[in-house]
PDB file of C-alpha atoms and ligand atoms in Angstrom:
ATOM      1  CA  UNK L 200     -89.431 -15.707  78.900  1.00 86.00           C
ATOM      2  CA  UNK L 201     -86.452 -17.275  77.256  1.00 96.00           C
ATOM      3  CA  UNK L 202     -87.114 -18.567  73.870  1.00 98.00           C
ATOM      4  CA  UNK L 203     -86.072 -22.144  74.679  1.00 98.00           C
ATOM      5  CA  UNK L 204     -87.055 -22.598  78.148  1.00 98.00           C
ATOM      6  CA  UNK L 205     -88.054 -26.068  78.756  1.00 97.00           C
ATOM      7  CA  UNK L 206     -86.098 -27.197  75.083  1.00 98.00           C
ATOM      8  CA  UNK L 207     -83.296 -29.425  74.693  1.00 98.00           C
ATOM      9  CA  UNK L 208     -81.013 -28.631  71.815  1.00 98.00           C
ATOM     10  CA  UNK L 209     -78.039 -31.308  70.308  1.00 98.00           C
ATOM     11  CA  UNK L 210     -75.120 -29.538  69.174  1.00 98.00           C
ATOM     12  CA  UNK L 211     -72.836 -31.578  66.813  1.00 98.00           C
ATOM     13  CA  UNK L 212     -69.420 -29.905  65.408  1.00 98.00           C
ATOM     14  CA  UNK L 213     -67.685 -27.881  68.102  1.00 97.00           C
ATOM     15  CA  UNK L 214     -64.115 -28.258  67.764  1.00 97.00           C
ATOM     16  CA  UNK L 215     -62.791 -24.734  69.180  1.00 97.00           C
ATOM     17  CA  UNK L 216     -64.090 -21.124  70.600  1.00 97.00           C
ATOM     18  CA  UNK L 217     -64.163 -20.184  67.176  1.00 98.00           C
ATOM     19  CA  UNK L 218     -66.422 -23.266  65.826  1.00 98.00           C
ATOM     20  CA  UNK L 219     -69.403 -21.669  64.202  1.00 98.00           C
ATOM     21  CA  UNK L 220     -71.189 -24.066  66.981  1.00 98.00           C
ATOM     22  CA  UNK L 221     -69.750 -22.851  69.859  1.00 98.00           C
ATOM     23  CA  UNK L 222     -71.797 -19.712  69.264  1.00 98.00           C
ATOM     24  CA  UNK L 223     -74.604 -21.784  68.531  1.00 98.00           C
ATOM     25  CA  UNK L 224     -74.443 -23.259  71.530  1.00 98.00           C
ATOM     26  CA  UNK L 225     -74.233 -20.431  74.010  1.00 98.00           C
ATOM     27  CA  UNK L 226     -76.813 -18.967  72.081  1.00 98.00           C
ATOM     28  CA  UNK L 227     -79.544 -22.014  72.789  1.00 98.00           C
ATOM     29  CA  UNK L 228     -78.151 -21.878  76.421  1.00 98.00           C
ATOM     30  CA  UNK L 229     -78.917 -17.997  77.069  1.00 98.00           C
ATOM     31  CA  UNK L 230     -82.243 -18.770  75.698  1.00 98.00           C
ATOM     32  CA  UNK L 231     -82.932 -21.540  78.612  1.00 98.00           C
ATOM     33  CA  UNK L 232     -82.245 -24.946  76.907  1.00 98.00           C
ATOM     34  CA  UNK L 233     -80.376 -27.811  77.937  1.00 98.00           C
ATOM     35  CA  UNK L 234     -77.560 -28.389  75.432  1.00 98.00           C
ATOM     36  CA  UNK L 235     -76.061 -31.724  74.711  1.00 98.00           C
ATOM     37  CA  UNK L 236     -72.267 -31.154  73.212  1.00 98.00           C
ATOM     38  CA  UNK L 237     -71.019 -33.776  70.483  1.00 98.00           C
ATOM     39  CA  UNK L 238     -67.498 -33.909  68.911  1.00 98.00           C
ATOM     40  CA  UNK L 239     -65.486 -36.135  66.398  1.00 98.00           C
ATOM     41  CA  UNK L 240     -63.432 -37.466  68.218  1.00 97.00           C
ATOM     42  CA  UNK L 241     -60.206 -37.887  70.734  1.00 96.00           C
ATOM     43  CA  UNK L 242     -58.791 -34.497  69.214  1.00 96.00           C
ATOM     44  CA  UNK L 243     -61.469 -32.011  70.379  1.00 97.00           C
ATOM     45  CA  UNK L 244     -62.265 -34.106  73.144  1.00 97.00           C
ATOM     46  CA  UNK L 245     -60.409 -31.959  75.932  1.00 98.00           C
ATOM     47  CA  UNK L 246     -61.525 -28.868  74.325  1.00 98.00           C
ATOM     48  CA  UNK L 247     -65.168 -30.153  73.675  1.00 98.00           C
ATOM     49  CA  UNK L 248     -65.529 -30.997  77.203  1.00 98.00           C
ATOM     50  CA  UNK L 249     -64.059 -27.670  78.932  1.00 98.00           C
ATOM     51  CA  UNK L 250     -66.101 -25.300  76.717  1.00 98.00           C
ATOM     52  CA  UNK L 251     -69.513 -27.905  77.348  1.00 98.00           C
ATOM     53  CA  UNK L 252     -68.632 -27.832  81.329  1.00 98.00           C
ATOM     54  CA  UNK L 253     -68.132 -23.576  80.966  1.00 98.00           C
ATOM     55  CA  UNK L 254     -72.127 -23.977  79.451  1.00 98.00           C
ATOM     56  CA  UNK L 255     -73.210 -26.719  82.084  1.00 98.00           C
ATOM     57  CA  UNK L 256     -74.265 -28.958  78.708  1.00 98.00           C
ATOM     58  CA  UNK L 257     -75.631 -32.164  79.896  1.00 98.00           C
ATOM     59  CA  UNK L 258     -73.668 -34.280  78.059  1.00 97.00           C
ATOM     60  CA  UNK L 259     -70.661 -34.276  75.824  1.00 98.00           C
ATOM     61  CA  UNK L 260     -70.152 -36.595  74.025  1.00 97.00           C
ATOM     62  CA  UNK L 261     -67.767 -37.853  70.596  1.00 97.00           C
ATOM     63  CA  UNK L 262     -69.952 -38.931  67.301  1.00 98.00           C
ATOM     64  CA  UNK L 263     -67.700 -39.645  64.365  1.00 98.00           C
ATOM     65  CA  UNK L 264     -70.084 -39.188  61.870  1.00 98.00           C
ATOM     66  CA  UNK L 265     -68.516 -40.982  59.133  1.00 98.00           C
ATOM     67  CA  UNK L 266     -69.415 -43.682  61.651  1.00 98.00           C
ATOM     68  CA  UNK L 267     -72.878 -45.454  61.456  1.00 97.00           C
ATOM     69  CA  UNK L 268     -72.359 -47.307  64.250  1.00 97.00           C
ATOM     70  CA  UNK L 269     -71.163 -44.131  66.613  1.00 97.00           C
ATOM     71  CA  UNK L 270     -74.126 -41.967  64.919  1.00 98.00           C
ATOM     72  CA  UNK L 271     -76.499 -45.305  65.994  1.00 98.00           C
ATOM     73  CA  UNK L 272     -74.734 -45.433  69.403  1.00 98.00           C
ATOM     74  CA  UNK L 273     -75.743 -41.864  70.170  1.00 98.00           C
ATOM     75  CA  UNK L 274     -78.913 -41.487  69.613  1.00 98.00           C
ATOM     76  CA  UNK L 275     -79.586 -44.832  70.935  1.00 98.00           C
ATOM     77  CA  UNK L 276     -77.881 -43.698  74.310  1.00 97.00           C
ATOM     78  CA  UNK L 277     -79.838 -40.588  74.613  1.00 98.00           C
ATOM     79  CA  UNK L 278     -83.026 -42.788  74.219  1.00 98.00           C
ATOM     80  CA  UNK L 279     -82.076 -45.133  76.743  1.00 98.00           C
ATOM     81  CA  UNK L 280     -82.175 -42.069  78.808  1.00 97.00           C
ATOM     82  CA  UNK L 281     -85.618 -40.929  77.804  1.00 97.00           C
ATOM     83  CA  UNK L 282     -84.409 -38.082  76.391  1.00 97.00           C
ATOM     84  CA  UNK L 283     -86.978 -36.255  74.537  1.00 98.00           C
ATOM     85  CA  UNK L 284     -85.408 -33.618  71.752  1.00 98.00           C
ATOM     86  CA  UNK L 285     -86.537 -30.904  70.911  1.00 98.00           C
ATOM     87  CA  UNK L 286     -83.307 -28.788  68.450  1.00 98.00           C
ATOM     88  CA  UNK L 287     -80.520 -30.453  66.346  1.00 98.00           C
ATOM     89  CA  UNK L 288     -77.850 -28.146  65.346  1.00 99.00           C
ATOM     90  CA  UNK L 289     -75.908 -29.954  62.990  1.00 98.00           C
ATOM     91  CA  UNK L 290     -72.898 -27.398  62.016  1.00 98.00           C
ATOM     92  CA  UNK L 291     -70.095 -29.790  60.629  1.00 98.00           C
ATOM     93  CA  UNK L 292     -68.697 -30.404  57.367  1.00 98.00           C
ATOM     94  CA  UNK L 293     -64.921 -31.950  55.764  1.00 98.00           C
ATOM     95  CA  UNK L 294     -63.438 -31.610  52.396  1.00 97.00           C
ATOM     96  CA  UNK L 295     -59.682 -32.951  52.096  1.00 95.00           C
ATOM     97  CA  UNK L 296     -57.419 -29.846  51.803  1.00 93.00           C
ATOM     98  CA  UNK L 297     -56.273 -30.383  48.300  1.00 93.00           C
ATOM     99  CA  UNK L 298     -59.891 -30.126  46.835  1.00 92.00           C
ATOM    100  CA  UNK L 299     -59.362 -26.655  48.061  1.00 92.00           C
ATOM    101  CA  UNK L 300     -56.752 -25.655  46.230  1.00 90.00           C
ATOM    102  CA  UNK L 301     -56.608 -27.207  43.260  1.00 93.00           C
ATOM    103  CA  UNK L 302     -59.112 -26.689  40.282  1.00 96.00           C
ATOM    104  CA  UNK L 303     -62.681 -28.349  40.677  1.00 97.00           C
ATOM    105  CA  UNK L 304     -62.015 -30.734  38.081  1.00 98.00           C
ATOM    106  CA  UNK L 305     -59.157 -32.051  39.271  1.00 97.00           C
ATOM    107  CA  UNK L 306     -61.189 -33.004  42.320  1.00 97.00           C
ATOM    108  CA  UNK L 307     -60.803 -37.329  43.108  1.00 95.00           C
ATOM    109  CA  UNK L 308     -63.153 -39.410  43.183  1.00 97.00           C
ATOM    110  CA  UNK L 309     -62.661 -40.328  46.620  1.00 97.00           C
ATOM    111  CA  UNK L 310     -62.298 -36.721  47.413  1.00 97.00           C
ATOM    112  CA  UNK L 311     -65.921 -36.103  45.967  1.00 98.00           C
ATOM    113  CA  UNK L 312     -67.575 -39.177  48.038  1.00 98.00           C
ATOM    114  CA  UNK L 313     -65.403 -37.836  51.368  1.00 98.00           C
ATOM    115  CA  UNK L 314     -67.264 -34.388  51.171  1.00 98.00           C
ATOM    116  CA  UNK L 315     -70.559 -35.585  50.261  1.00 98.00           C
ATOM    117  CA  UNK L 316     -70.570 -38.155  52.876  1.00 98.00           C
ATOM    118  CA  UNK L 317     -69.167 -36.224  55.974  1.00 98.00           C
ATOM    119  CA  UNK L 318     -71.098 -32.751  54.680  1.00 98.00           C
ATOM    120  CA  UNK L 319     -74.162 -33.182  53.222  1.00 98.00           C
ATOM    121  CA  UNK L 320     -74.734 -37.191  53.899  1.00 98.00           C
ATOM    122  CA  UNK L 321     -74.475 -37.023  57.779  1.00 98.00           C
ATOM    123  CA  UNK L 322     -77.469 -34.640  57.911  1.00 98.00           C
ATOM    124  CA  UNK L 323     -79.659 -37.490  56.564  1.00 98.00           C
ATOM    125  CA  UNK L 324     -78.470 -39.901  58.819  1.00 98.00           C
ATOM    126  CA  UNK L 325     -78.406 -37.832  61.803  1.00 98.00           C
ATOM    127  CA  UNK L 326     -82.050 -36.579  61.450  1.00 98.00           C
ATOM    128  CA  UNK L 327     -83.036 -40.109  60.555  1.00 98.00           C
ATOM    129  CA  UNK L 328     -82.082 -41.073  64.415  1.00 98.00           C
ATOM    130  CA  UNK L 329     -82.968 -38.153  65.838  1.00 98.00           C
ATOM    131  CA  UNK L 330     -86.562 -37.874  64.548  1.00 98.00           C
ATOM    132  CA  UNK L 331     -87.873 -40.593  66.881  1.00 98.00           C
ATOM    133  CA  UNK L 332     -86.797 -38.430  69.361  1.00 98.00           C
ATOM    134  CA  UNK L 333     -88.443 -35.308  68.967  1.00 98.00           C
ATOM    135  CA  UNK L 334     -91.889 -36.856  70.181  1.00 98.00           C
ATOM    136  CA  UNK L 335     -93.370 -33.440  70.703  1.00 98.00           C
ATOM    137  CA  UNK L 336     -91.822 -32.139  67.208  1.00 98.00           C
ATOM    138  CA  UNK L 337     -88.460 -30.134  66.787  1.00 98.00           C
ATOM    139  CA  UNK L 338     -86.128 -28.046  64.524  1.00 98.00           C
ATOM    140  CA  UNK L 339     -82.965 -29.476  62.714  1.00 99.00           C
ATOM    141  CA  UNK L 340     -81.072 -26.791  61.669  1.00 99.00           C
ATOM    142  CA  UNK L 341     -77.979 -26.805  59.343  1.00 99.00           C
ATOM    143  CA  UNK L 342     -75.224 -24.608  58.394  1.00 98.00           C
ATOM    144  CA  UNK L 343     -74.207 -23.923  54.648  1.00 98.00           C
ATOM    145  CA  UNK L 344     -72.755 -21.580  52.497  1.00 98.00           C
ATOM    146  CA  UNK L 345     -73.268 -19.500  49.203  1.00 98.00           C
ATOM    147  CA  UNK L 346     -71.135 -21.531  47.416  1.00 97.00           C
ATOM    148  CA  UNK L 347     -74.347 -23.870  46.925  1.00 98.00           C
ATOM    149  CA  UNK L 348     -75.661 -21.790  44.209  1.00 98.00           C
ATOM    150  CA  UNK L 349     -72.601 -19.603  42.849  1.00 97.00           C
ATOM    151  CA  UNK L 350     -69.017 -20.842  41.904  1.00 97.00           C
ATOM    152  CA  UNK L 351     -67.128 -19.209  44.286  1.00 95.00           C
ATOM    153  CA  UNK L 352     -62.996 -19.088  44.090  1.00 93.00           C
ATOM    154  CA  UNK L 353     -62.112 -22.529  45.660  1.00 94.00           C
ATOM    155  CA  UNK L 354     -64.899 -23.312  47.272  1.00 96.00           C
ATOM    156  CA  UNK L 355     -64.982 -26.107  44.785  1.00 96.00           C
ATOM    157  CA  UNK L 356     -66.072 -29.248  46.187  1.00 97.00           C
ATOM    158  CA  UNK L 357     -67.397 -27.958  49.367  1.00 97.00           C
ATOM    159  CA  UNK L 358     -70.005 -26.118  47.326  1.00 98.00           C
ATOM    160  CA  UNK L 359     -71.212 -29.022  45.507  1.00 98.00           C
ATOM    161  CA  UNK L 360     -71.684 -30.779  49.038  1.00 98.00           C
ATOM    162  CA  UNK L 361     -73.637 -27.845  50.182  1.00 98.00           C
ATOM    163  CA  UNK L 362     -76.076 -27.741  47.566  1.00 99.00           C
ATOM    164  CA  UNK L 363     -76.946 -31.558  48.256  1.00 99.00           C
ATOM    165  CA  UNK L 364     -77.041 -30.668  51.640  1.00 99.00           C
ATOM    166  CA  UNK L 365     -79.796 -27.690  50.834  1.00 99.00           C
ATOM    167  CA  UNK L 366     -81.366 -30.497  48.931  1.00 99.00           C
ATOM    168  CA  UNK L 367     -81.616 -32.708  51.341  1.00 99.00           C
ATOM    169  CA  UNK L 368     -83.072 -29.984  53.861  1.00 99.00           C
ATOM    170  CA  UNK L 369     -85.873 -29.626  51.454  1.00 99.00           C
ATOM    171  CA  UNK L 370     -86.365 -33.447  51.150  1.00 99.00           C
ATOM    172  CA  UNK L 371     -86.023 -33.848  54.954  1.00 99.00           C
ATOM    173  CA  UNK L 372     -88.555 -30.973  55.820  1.00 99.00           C
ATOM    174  CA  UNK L 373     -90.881 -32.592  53.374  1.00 98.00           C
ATOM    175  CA  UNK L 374     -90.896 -35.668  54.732  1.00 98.00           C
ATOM    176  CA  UNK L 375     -90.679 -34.819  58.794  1.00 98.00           C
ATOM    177  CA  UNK L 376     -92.926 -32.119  58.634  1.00 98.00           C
ATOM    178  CA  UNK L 377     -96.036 -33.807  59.312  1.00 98.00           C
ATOM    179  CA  UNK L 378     -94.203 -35.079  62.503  1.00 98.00           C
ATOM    180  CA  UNK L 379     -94.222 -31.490  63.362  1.00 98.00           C
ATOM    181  CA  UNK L 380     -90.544 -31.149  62.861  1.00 98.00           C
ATOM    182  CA  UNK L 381     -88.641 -28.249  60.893  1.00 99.00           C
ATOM    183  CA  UNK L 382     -85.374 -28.522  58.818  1.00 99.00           C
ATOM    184  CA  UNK L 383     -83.867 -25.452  57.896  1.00 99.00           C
ATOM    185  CA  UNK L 384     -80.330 -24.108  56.877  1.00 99.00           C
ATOM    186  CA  UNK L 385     -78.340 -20.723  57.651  1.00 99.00           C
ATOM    187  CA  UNK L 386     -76.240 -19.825  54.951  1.00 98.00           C
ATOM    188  CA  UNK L 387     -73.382 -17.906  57.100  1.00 98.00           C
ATOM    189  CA  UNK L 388     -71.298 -15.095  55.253  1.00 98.00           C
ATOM    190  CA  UNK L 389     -67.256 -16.135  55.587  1.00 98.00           C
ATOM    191  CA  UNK L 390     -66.347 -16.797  59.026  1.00 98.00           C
ATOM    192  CA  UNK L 391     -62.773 -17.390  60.392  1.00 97.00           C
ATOM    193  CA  UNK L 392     -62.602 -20.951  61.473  1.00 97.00           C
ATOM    194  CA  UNK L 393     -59.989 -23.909  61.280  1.00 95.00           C
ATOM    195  CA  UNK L 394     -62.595 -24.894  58.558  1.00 95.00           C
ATOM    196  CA  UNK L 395     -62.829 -21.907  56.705  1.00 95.00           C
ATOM    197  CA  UNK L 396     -58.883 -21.573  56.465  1.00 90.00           C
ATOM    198  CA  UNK L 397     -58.656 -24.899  54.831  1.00 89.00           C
ATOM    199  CA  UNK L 398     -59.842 -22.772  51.914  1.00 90.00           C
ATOM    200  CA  UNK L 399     -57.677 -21.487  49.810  1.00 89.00           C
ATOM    201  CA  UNK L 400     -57.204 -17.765  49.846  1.00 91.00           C
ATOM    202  CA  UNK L 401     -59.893 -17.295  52.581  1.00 94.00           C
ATOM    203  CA  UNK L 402     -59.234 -13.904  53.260  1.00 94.00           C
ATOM    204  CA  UNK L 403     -60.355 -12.493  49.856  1.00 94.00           C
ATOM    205  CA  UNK L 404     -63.889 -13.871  50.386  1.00 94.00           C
ATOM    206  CA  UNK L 405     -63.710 -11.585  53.936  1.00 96.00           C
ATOM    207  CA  UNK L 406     -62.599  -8.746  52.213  1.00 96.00           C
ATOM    208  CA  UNK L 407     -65.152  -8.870  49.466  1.00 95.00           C
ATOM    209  CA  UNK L 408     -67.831  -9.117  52.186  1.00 96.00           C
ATOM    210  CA  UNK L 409     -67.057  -6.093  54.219  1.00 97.00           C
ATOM    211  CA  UNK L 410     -66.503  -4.376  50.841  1.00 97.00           C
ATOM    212  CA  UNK L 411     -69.710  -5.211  49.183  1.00 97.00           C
ATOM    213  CA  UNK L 412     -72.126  -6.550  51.501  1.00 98.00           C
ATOM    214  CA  UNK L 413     -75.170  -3.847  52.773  1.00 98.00           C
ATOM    215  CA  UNK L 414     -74.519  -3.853  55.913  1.00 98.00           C
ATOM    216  CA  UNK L 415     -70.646  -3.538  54.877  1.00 97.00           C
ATOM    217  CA  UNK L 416     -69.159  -6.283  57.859  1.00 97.00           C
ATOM    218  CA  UNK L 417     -68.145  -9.496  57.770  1.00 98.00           C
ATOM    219  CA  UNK L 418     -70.502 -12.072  59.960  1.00 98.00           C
ATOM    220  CA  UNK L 419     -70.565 -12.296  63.311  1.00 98.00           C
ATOM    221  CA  UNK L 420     -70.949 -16.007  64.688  1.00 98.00           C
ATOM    222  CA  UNK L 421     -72.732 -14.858  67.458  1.00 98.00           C
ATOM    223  CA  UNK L 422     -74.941 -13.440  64.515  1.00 98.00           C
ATOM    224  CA  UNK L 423     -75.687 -17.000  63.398  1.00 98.00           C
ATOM    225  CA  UNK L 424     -76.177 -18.511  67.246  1.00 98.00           C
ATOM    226  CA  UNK L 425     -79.076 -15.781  67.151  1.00 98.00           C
ATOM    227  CA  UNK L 426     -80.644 -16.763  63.913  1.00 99.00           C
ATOM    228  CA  UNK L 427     -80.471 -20.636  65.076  1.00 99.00           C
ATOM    229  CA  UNK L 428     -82.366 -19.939  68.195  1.00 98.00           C
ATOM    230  CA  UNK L 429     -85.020 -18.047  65.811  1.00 98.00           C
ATOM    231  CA  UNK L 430     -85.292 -21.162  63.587  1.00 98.00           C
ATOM    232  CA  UNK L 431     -84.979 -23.573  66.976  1.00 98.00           C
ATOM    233  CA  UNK L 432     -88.168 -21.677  68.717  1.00 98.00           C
ATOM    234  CA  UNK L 433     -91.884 -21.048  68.551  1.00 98.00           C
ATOM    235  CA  UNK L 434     -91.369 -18.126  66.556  1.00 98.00           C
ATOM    236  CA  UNK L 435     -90.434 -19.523  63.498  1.00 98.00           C
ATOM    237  CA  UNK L 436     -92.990 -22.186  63.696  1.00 98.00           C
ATOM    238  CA  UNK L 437     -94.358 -21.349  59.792  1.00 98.00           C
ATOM    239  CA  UNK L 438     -90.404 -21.630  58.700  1.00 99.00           C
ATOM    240  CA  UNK L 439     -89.537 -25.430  56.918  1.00 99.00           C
ATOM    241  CA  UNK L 440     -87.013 -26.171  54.194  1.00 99.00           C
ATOM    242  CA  UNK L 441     -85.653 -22.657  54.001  1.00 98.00           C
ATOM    243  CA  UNK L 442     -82.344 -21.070  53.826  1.00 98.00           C
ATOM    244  CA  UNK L 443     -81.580 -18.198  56.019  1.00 98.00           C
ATOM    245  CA  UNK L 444     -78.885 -16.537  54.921  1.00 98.00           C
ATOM    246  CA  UNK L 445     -77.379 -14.945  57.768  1.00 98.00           C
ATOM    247  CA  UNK L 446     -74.414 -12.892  55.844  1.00 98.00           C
ATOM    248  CA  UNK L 447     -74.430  -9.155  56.237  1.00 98.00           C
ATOM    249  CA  UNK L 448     -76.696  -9.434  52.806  1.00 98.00           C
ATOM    250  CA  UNK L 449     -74.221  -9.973  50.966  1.00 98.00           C
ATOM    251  CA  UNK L 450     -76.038 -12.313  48.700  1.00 98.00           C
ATOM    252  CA  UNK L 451     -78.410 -10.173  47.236  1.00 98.00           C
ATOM    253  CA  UNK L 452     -75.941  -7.587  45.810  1.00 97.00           C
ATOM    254  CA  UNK L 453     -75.019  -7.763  41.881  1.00 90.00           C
ATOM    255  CA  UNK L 454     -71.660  -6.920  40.285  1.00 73.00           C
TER     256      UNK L 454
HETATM  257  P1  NAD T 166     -65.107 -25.721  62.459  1.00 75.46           P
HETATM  258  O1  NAD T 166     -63.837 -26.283  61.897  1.00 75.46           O
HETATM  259  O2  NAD T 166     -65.024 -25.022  63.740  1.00 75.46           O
HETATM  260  O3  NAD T 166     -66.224 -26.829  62.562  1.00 75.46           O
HETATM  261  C1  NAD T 166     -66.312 -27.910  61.666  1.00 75.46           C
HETATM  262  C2  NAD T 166     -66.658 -29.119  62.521  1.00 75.46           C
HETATM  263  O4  NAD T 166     -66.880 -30.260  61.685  1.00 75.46           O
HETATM  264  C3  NAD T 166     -65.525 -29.482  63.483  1.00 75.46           C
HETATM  265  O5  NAD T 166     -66.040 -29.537  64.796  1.00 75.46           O
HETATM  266  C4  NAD T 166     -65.106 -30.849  63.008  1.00 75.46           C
HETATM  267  O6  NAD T 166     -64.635 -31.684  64.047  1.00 75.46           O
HETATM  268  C5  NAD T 166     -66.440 -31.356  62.446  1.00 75.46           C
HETATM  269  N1  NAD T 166     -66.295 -32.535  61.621  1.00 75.46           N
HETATM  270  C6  NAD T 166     -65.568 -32.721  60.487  1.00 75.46           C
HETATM  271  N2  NAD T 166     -65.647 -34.005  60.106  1.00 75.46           N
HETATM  272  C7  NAD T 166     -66.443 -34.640  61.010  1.00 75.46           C
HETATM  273  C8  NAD T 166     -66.875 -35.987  61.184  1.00 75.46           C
HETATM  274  N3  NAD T 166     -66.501 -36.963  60.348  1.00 75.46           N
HETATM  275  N4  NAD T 166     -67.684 -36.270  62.240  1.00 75.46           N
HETATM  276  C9  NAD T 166     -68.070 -35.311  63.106  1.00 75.46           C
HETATM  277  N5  NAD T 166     -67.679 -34.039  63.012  1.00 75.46           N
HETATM  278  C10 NAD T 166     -66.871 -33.722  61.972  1.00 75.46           C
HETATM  279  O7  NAD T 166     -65.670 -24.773  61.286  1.00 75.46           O
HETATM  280  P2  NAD T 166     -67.050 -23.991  61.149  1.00 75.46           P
HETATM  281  O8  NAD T 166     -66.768 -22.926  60.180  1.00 75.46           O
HETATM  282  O9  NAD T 166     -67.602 -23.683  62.486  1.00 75.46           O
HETATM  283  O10 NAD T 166     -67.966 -25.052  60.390  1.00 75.46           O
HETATM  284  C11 NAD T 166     -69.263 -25.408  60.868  1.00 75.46           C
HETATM  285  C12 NAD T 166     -70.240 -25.459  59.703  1.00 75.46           C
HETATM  286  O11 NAD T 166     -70.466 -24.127  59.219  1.00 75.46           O
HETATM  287  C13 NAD T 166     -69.768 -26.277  58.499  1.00 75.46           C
HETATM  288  O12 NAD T 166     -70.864 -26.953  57.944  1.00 75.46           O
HETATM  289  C14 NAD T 166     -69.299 -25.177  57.545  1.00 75.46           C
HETATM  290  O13 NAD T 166     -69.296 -25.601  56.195  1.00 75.46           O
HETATM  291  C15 NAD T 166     -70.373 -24.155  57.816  1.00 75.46           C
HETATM  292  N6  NAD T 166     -70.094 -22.797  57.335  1.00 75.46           N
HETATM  293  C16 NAD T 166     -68.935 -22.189  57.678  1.00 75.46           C
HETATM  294  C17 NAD T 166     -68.667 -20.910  57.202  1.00 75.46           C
HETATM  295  C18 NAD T 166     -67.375 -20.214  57.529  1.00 75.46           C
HETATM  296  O14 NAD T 166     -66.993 -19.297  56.793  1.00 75.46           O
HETATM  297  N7  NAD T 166     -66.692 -20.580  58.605  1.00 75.46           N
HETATM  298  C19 NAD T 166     -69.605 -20.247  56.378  1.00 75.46           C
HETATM  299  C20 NAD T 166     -70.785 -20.910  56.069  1.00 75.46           C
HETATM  300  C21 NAD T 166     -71.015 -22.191  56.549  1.00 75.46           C
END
C-alpha cells in the first residue's frame, strides 16, 4: 500500500522543476496523497500551476509568506473547505543576494531581519495555522542546511537563519506533539537550484561533496522527496524534532 494513501500533504516553495519541492511533491503523490501546491507569488504562478496540473494537486495556490494576512487567508480557505491535513512541507527560504557574497559581518540589519523572517520565521507562523488543521495529527517537515552548525564559505546569513529554524523545529515539536503532530527537518547536501546559485561560489560546496562525502555524490532531490515521505508517514511515527540529514553523509566526515 502506498505510504500516504488516504493523506493530504501542503507543499509550500515550488518555484521551478528544479525546486527542492517539486521533488517533494511528486514524491507525496507516488505515495497516494493529495497534494495542495502553494507559491509566492505572480512570478511562479504559470509555472506553479503547470507542474501542480502535471501532478493533479488539488489546489494551487500563491502564499507570500512575508504576508500575515495571505498566510491567514490560506489556511483559512482550506478550512472553509473542511480540509483536514495531514503533511506540511515547508521547503522555502530568502536571503538578499549581497549577504551572499560579502563577509558575514558586513551583513545589514535589514538584511538579517529579511532572512530570519522569510526562512526560519514563516515556519512558526505557518505551523501555527496549520495545526488546527491536522485534527487527526500530522508531520511538518522542513528543509535546512549544514550551514546551521558549521561556518560554511558564504553561507553566511542563510546559516544563521537555519539554525533558528532547527530551533524552532525543536520548540514546535515540543509544543505540537501532544496534538500528535511531528516537526522535523532534512538537512539536504548542496543542490542546484535558483536558490542555491544565489550563493556565492556554489559550485565548490558540490565539488567538495562528491569529493569527500561516503557515498562520494552530490544529493539527489528526488533523494530528499523520499526521505520527506519517510518523515510524512506511519513509519516514522517515533521521529519529532530531528534533523535528517539527507546529504550523501557528508556531514559526518572530518578533515
Ligand atoms: P528554490 O529557489 O527552488 O526554492 C526556494 C523557494 O522559496 C522558492 O519557491 C521561492 O519562491 C520561495 N520563497 C522565497 N521567499 C518566499 C516568500 N516570501 N514567500 C513564499 N515563498 C518564498 O530553492 P530550493 O533549493 O529548492 O530551496 C528550498 C529549501 O531547501 C530552502 O529552505 C533551502 O534553504 C533549502 N535547502 C536547499 C539546499 C540546496 O542546496 N538547494 C540545501 C539544503 C537546504
Amino acid at each position: 500500500m502506498p505510504l500516504l494513501e488516504g493523506k493530504t500533504a501542503l507543499v509550500m516553495g515550488v518555484a521551478n522543476r528544479w525546486s527542492i519541492a517539486w521533488a517533494v511533491a511528486q514524491a507525496v503523490v507516488r505515495e497516494g496523497a493529495r497534494l495542495i501546491l502553494t507559491y509566492q507569488g505572480e512570478r511562479q504562478k504559470k509555472t506553479a500551476e503547470d507542474l501542480g496540473a502535471s501532478l493533479k494537486a488539488s489546489k494551487i495556490l500563491p502564499c507570500d509568506v512575508g504576508r500575515d494576512a495571505e498566510v491567514a487567508g490560506l489556511f483559512d480557505s482550506l478550512k472553509q473547505e473542511n480540509v483536514r491535513l495531514d503533511v506540511l512541507v515547508h521547503s522555502l527560504a530568502f536571503a538578499n543576494r549581497e549577504d551572499l557574497e560579502r563577509p558575514f559581518h558586513e551583513t545589514s540589519r535589514d538584511g538579517f531581519s529579511l532572512a530570519l523572517d522569510v526562512s526560519a520565521y514563516s515556519l512558526v507562523k505557518v505551523a501555527h495555522h496549520a495545526a488546527p488543521l491536522m485534527s487527526e495529527g500530522g508531520s511538518v517537515v522542513t528543509l535546512t542546511y549544514l550551514g546551521s552548525t558549521r561556518a560554511v564559505k558564504n553561507y553566511n546569513i542563510m546559516g544563521v537563519a537555519k539554525a533558528a529554524l532547527e530551533a524552532s523545529v525543536r520548540y514546535l515539536a515540543s509544543e505540537l506533539g501532544p496534538q500528535g503532530i511531528r516537526v522535523n527537518a532534512i538537512s539536504a547536501g548542496p543542490i542546484k537550484t535558483a536558490s542555491a546559485r544565489a550563493v556565492k561560489d556554489f559550485s565548490s560546496m558540490l565539488a567538495a561533496v562528491e569529493q569527500k562525502a561516503p557515498l562520494r555524490k552530490n544529493t539527489d532531490p528526488a533523494e530528499v522527496g523520499d526521505a520527506a515521505v519517510f518523515l510524512a508517514s506511519h513509519l516514522a511515527r517515533g521521529i519529532t524534532g530531528e534533523v535528517l540529514f539527507v546529504d550523501g553523509g557528508y556531514n559526518i566526515v572530518g578533515l
